[in-house]
Amino acid sequence: MAMEITAVAQKLLLQLVSSAFQRCRLSEDLCRLSVLLDQSTATDPPITSISIADTGIGCILEQFQDLRCPRDFNGAKIWDGLLSVKTTCFTDDEVYFYHINLDEYISNKRLKRQPSQSKNGVKFSGTEVSLSVFGSMDVLVAPILGFFQKILVLHIPNVTMDLMVKQGASPGTQTQYFFAVNAEKTPCFTASNLERLKFGLEDYVLRHENCLATMCDHCFSEREHLKVGNGTICHEDKHKRVGGTVEVVIVISDLLETTQHCSRSCDGKTKVLYFDNFSPSPVPHFVLSALKKMDWKSYGLILANVNDQDGHVFLEWENFPSFVQIEIALHWYHNQHATRQKNGPGINLVKKGIKNALDDLKAKHEGFLLSSHARKICSYVPDLARSIAGLIFSSTDLDFQGDCLSVLGFQPQEVEREAVEDCIQRKIVTVIGMNERKPQKDQEAAPFLFFDGNSETSYFEEEEVEGEYYSTSLE
Amino acid sequence: MEGKISSSEDTNLLQRIKEFTRSVVEDLAEGRSPKISINRFRNYCMNPESDCFCSSDKPKGQDILTLKREPQTYRIDMLLRVMLIFQQLLQENRHASKRDIYYMHPSAFKAQSVVDRAIGDICILFQCSRYNLNVVSVGNGLVMGWLKFREAGRKFDCLNSLNTAFPVPVLVEEVEDIVSLAEYILVVEKETVFQRLANDMFCKMNRCIVITVSTAVDLFFLISVLTSFAFLSSNFFGKGMIVFWQGRGYPDVSTRRFLRLLIEKLQLPVHCLVDCDPYGFEILATYRFGSMQMAYDIESLRAPDMKWLGAFPSDSEIYNVPKQCLLPLTEEDKKRTEALLLRCYLKRELPQWRLELETMLERGVKFEIEALSVHSLSFLSEVYIPSKIRRDLNSP
């Protein structure tokens, strides 16, 4: 019972925090989002006061129309149903104060205006939402932290978030968590959404889901060693004239061997994060379907299982190499400011987005994510390279040698055979990877105009050979 | 014999190898997949419609090898390996047999047929013959009769000792100064028959050239290498430890080239004497129509007007072959015969050969040439062959 109560309270809380975040995001200034959880120890069951304050654009009261949260649940009281909202827009002269009764279905009775406060000419905007719930705040901390950790993946640079957890008045019982985008290394202010998603997911991975302040040394060596692919695909819905974009980022990390000592390392499972219009969201069904229907095989991956636990999705692979980890983030958003659109991107769009990201990975890294077919072909690469290098180096025609070497980008004087062989190997692998990506249409053989009769190989074909086989010994 | 390129154009082939290498390197450097296009040749098909064009020497299609498919990549891999060997051979002016080449990297090649295929591919690619790449065919042909020639300066005077077997030269391209007073050429499947004719002084009585392929194998070699063959004929001839291998008369490349050379230079009719069984017929077909494996080089390897002297299935009655010599066709024999009958060249060119083959199948029996000698040892030399040849000369 207690879990069910908390689930309801969590949901409401996350909705409020998410709205606050959106208000900050839409503001073009640097904003702060602060969440305060204050549990009073005096009462039993304890009451937790929650306050969500942001300095974003002022809120629109329609946002609260859709909020629903029952006051009680199966007889147990959750809260008193009252939201206290203070909000002001930049151009407003006053800070408006409202009590919103979420229990009330009659709309004009929901909202009760309270006396406003004058801003005395100071220009600012922001919102503060307060409520109290019955119950311990312990169960509320984790979802909020989770929300902040995930929202950092979007790498929105102008929002700083913090969570303050208090239990009573003394400072000893206070904990504060800060979340901000590290804008030093990454050019996020001018970056596109996709670039931000990329940086954000990289950080998320390196810091173990943003639980750590910096990159985990046990697991990762350098940010640059991550293999990242991104794909984006737009959707134009002609009927509703609302377009949307799906962005996908895939990060593949090669873990260090010391990852075994790290308590947070995953076990080869791939976490899938989904964002719906700049807010973390449980992975919807159509995305699950898209993940299941993706042609992973042509990238050398075999999907064993898709685990869906309350919207948290993990992909499990067959024969997955150890010390490798894959994380996927998907973001779907509308192109225009459409707040109430319910239409999603659809399975095909999501699949295309994932495919674009995988292709991007393949293109950036030769010989990576090759299908098993291509890997079989790659097994010939060392031999092929050796023969080609042999043909170059064993030729007595030095001009020819020099010519070939310069075509490969080497200076004839300072050249080592091994280096040339390596170079040729890499080029062949690139070609094999490229062959995989090219569309199939130019590979179809022309249909036979004449019947191409089966030529049965005579069993004598061997005889010719064996005739010589014996004779060689006579020489 | 010209082949397609004269042997003085070694440098030309080296040039071609370099050009090929250069183009592959360029393709790779520019991120393109190399494409190697190899013509497909065949000398027959099994198409029942008989509207094929197998009789033409032109290529029948092309294989385009790329790195997109595994079998093609493998073929390219082997081709490059062998090409590297050829470059070295040509540069150092050394020669090697196909077997030698196999033994250079046996674990990579895994089978002789792989090497042969690679050599064939390179020959087709460069439109040359094997000897242009310094591949020597190890030959085991034998010749005797009214013939004189030179090979690389050495004199072969078969005329001087008419019933002595001379080896067919391996470097057939170096054969010159061919002189002959023969009226025809006789090709026999087996060395045992060849020896029979030699013993019977056949060439003294008949002005001809006799060719065969040696079926002698060194016993020590045999024992040291192989264990799994079923037929072992025990015809010890007292020439040291030599065993005659029953039924191994398949013509090697040198012998076929030599025969072709003689035909071109001497313009003589050619007769072929094989056992009356599917194996013998296949040998006959190989002499006449060439082999599929060497289909790309067919012009220099076949004897286009070769006649089938015998033994025919009908001969068993005409010449009273005793019943115990008529062996039943095995299932394998029957399948082979049926497959042979499907070959387009039999329908197109030689209906009478087809007829005999069908008769063989109908009767379900086979016999060896030696069976004709049951009544008299020299029956073959004195009666069978001369009368057949006379009949042939007299027929229109």
CSV table of C-alpha atoms in Angstrom, one decimal, chain B residues 152-374:
chain,number,residue,atom,x,y,z
B,152,ALA,CA,65.0,-27.0,-77.1
B,153,GLY,CA,67.8,-28.2,-79.3
B,154,ARG,CA,67.4,-31.9,-78.5
B,155,LYS,CA,66.7,-34.3,-81.3
B,156,PHE,CA,63.9,-36.8,-81.1
B,157,ASP,CA,64.3,-39.3,-83.8
B,158,CYS,CA,61.4,-41.7,-83.4
B,159,LEU,CA,61.8,-42.7,-87.0
B,160,ASN,CA,65.0,-44.4,-86.2
B,161,SER,CA,63.6,-46.8,-83.6
B,162,LEU,CA,60.0,-47.2,-84.7
B,163,ASN,CA,58.8,-49.2,-81.8
B,164,THR,CA,60.5,-47.3,-79.0
B,165,ALA,CA,58.5,-45.0,-76.8
B,166,PHE,CA,59.7,-41.4,-76.6
B,167,PRO,CA,58.4,-39.0,-74.0
B,168,VAL,CA,56.2,-36.3,-75.3
B,169,PRO,CA,58.1,-33.0,-74.6
B,170,VAL,CA,56.9,-30.9,-71.7
B,171,LEU,CA,57.8,-27.5,-73.2
B,172,VAL,CA,55.7,-28.1,-76.3
B,173,GLU,CA,56.3,-24.4,-77.3
B,174,GLU,CA,59.9,-25.2,-77.9
B,175,VAL,CA,59.2,-28.0,-80.4
B,176,GLU,CA,60.3,-27.3,-83.9
B,177,ASP,CA,61.4,-28.9,-87.1
B,178,ILE,CA,58.7,-31.5,-87.1
B,179,VAL,CA,59.1,-34.0,-89.9
B,180,SER,CA,56.8,-36.9,-90.6
B,181,LEU,CA,55.9,-39.5,-93.1
B,182,ALA,CA,52.9,-40.8,-91.3
B,183,GLU,CA,49.5,-41.3,-92.8
B,184,TYR,CA,47.6,-40.9,-89.6
B,185,ILE,CA,47.9,-40.4,-85.9
B,186,LEU,CA,46.6,-43.0,-83.5
B,187,VAL,CA,45.9,-42.0,-79.9
B,188,VAL,CA,45.4,-44.9,-77.5
B,189,GLU,CA,44.0,-44.6,-74.0
B,190,LYS,CA,46.3,-46.9,-72.2
B,191,GLU,CA,50.0,-47.5,-72.0
B,192,THR,CA,49.4,-51.2,-72.0
B,193,VAL,CA,47.9,-51.0,-75.4
B,194,PHE,CA,50.7,-48.8,-76.5
B,195,GLN,CA,53.2,-51.4,-75.3
B,196,ARG,CA,51.2,-54.1,-77.1
B,197,LEU,CA,51.5,-52.2,-80.3
B,198,ALA,CA,55.2,-51.6,-79.7
B,199,ASN,CA,55.8,-55.4,-79.1
B,200,ASP,CA,53.8,-56.2,-82.2
B,201,MET,CA,56.0,-53.8,-84.2
B,202,PHE,CA,52.9,-52.0,-85.3
B,203,CYS,CA,54.7,-49.0,-86.6
B,204,LYS,CA,56.8,-51.1,-88.9
B,205,MET,CA,53.7,-52.3,-90.7
B,206,ASN,CA,51.7,-49.1,-90.5
B,207,ARG,CA,53.0,-45.7,-91.2
B,208,CYS,CA,51.6,-43.8,-88.4
B,209,ILE,CA,52.4,-42.0,-85.1
B,210,VAL,CA,51.1,-43.5,-81.9
B,211,ILE,CA,50.5,-41.4,-78.8
B,212,THR,CA,49.4,-42.4,-75.4
B,213,VAL,CA,49.6,-41.2,-71.8
B,214,SER,CA,51.7,-43.1,-69.4
B,215,THR,CA,49.9,-44.9,-66.7
B,216,ALA,CA,53.0,-46.0,-65.0
B,217,VAL,CA,53.5,-44.9,-61.4
B,218,ASP,CA,56.4,-45.4,-59.2
B,219,LEU,CA,55.4,-47.8,-56.5
B,220,PHE,CA,57.3,-46.2,-53.7
B,221,PHE,CA,55.7,-42.9,-54.4
B,222,LEU,CA,52.3,-44.6,-54.5
B,223,ILE,CA,52.7,-46.3,-51.2
B,224,SER,CA,54.2,-43.3,-49.6
B,225,VAL,CA,51.3,-41.0,-50.5
B,226,LEU,CA,48.1,-42.7,-51.1
B,227,THR,CA,46.1,-45.4,-49.4
B,228,SER,CA,42.6,-45.1,-50.8
B,229,PHE,CA,42.4,-46.4,-54.3
B,230,ALA,CA,40.4,-49.4,-55.2
B,231,PHE,CA,41.8,-50.7,-58.5
B,232,LEU,CA,45.3,-52.1,-58.6
B,233,SER,CA,46.2,-53.9,-61.7
B,234,SER,CA,49.0,-56.3,-61.2
B,235,ASN,CA,50.8,-56.1,-64.5
B,236,PHE,CA,54.3,-56.1,-63.4
B,237,PHE,CA,56.5,-55.6,-66.4
B,238,GLY,CA,59.8,-56.4,-64.8
B,239,LYS,CA,61.0,-52.9,-65.3
B,240,GLY,CA,61.9,-52.4,-61.8
B,241,MET,CA,59.0,-51.7,-59.5
B,242,ILE,CA,56.5,-50.2,-61.8
B,243,VAL,CA,52.8,-50.7,-61.4
B,244,PHE,CA,50.4,-50.0,-64.1
B,245,TRP,CA,47.4,-48.1,-62.9
B,246,GLN,CA,44.3,-49.6,-64.3
B,247,GLY,CA,42.3,-47.0,-66.1
B,248,ARG,CA,44.3,-43.9,-65.8
B,249,GLY,CA,44.8,-42.6,-69.3
B,250,TYR,CA,43.5,-39.1,-68.8
B,251,PRO,CA,45.4,-36.9,-71.2
B,252,ASP,CA,47.6,-34.3,-69.6
B,253,VAL,CA,48.0,-30.8,-71.0
B,254,SER,CA,51.4,-31.3,-72.6
B,255,THR,CA,50.2,-34.4,-74.5
B,256,ARG,CA,47.1,-32.6,-75.7
B,257,ARG,CA,49.1,-29.6,-76.8
B,258,PHE,CA,51.6,-31.8,-78.6
B,259,LEU,CA,48.8,-33.6,-80.4
B,260,ARG,CA,47.4,-30.3,-81.4
B,261,LEU,CA,50.7,-29.2,-82.7
B,262,LEU,CA,51.1,-32.3,-84.8
B,263,ILE,CA,47.7,-31.8,-86.2
B,264,GLU,CA,48.4,-28.3,-87.2
B,265,LYS,CA,51.7,-28.9,-88.7
B,266,LEU,CA,51.1,-32.2,-90.3
B,267,GLN,CA,47.4,-32.0,-91.2
B,268,LEU,CA,46.9,-35.7,-90.6
B,269,PRO,CA,43.7,-37.6,-89.6
B,270,VAL,CA,43.6,-38.6,-85.9
B,271,HIS,CA,42.0,-41.8,-84.6
B,272,CYS,CA,41.3,-42.5,-81.0
B,273,LEU,CA,41.2,-46.0,-79.4
B,274,VAL,CA,39.7,-46.2,-76.0
B,275,ASP,CA,38.0,-48.8,-73.8
B,276,CYS,CA,34.4,-49.3,-74.4
B,277,ASP,CA,33.2,-47.7,-71.1
B,278,PRO,CA,32.2,-44.2,-69.8
B,279,TYR,CA,35.7,-43.5,-68.7
B,280,GLY,CA,37.2,-44.2,-72.1
B,281,PHE,CA,34.5,-42.1,-73.7
B,282,GLU,CA,35.4,-39.2,-71.4
B,283,ILE,CA,39.0,-39.4,-72.5
B,284,LEU,CA,38.0,-39.4,-76.1
B,285,ALA,CA,35.8,-36.3,-75.4
B,286,THR,CA,38.6,-34.6,-73.7
B,287,TYR,CA,40.9,-35.1,-76.6
B,288,ARG,CA,38.3,-33.9,-79.1
B,289,PHE,CA,36.4,-31.2,-77.2
B,290,GLY,CA,38.8,-30.2,-74.5
B,291,SER,CA,38.2,-30.1,-70.8
B,292,MET,CA,36.0,-27.7,-68.8
B,293,GLN,CA,38.9,-26.8,-66.6
B,294,MET,CA,41.0,-25.6,-69.5
B,295,ALA,CA,38.1,-24.3,-71.5
B,296,TYR,CA,39.7,-20.9,-71.7
B,297,ASP,CA,42.7,-22.3,-73.5
B,298,ILE,CA,40.7,-24.6,-75.7
B,299,GLU,CA,42.1,-23.7,-79.1
B,300,SER,CA,45.5,-25.0,-78.2
B,301,LEU,CA,44.3,-28.1,-76.5
B,302,ARG,CA,41.8,-29.9,-78.6
B,303,ALA,CA,41.8,-32.1,-81.7
B,304,PRO,CA,38.7,-31.0,-83.5
B,305,ASP,CA,38.4,-33.7,-86.1
B,306,MET,CA,39.5,-36.7,-84.0
B,307,LYS,CA,37.7,-39.9,-85.0
B,308,TRP,CA,36.5,-42.5,-82.6
B,309,LEU,CA,38.1,-45.7,-83.9
B,310,GLY,CA,36.8,-47.9,-81.2
B,311,ALA,CA,36.0,-49.8,-79.2
B,312,PHE,CA,32.3,-49.6,-80.0
B,313,PRO,CA,29.7,-51.5,-78.2
B,314,SER,CA,28.8,-53.1,-81.5
B,315,ASP,CA,32.4,-54.3,-81.8
B,316,SER,CA,31.7,-56.9,-79.1
B,317,GLU,CA,29.5,-58.8,-81.5
B,318,ILE,CA,31.4,-58.2,-84.7
B,319,TYR,CA,34.6,-59.3,-83.2
B,320,ASN,CA,33.2,-62.0,-80.9
B,321,VAL,CA,34.2,-60.7,-77.6
B,322,PRO,CA,33.6,-63.5,-75.1
B,323,LYS,CA,30.9,-63.0,-72.6
B,324,GLN,CA,33.2,-63.1,-69.6
B,325,CYS,CA,34.9,-60.1,-70.9
B,326,LEU,CA,31.7,-58.1,-71.0
B,327,LEU,CA,31.5,-56.4,-67.6
B,328,PRO,CA,28.2,-55.0,-66.3
B,329,LEU,CA,28.0,-51.2,-66.0
B,330,THR,CA,27.9,-50.1,-62.4
B,331,GLU,CA,25.4,-47.6,-61.1
B,332,GLU,CA,28.1,-45.0,-61.3
B,333,ASP,CA,28.9,-45.9,-64.9
B,334,LYS,CA,25.2,-45.6,-65.8
B,335,LYS,CA,25.0,-42.2,-64.2
B,336,ARG,CA,28.1,-41.0,-65.9
B,337,THR,CA,26.9,-42.2,-69.2
B,338,GLU,CA,23.6,-40.4,-68.8
B,339,ALA,CA,25.4,-37.3,-67.9
B,340,LEU,CA,27.7,-37.6,-70.9
B,341,LEU,CA,24.7,-38.0,-73.2
B,342,LEU,CA,23.4,-34.6,-72.0
B,343,ARG,CA,26.4,-32.8,-73.3
B,344,CYS,CA,25.5,-30.4,-76.0
B,345,TYR,CA,28.3,-31.2,-78.3
B,346,LEU,CA,27.2,-34.7,-78.8
B,347,LYS,CA,23.7,-33.6,-79.9
B,348,ARG,CA,25.1,-30.9,-82.1
B,349,GLU,CA,28.0,-32.5,-83.8
B,350,LEU,CA,28.3,-36.2,-83.4
B,351,PRO,CA,25.0,-38.0,-83.4
B,352,GLN,CA,26.8,-41.3,-84.3
B,353,TRP,CA,28.8,-41.1,-81.1
B,354,ARG,CA,25.6,-40.5,-79.2
B,355,LEU,CA,24.1,-43.6,-80.8
B,356,GLU,CA,27.0,-45.8,-79.7
B,357,LEU,CA,26.9,-44.4,-76.2
B,358,GLU,CA,23.2,-45.0,-76.0
B,359,THR,CA,23.8,-48.6,-77.2
B,360,MET,CA,26.3,-49.0,-74.4
B,361,LEU,CA,23.7,-47.8,-71.9
B,362,GLU,CA,21.0,-50.1,-73.3
B,363,ARG,CA,23.2,-53.1,-73.3
B,364,GLY,CA,24.5,-52.3,-69.9
B,365,VAL,CA,27.9,-53.8,-70.5
B,366,LYS,CA,31.4,-52.5,-71.0
B,367,PHE,CA,34.7,-54.0,-72.1
B,368,GLU,CA,38.4,-53.1,-72.4
B,369,ILE,CA,40.3,-52.9,-75.6
B,370,GLU,CA,42.4,-55.9,-74.5
B,371,ALA,CA,39.2,-58.0,-74.7
B,372,LEU,CA,39.5,-57.8,-78.4
B,373,SER,CA,42.8,-59.7,-78.2
B,374,VAL,CA,41.3,-62.7,-76.5
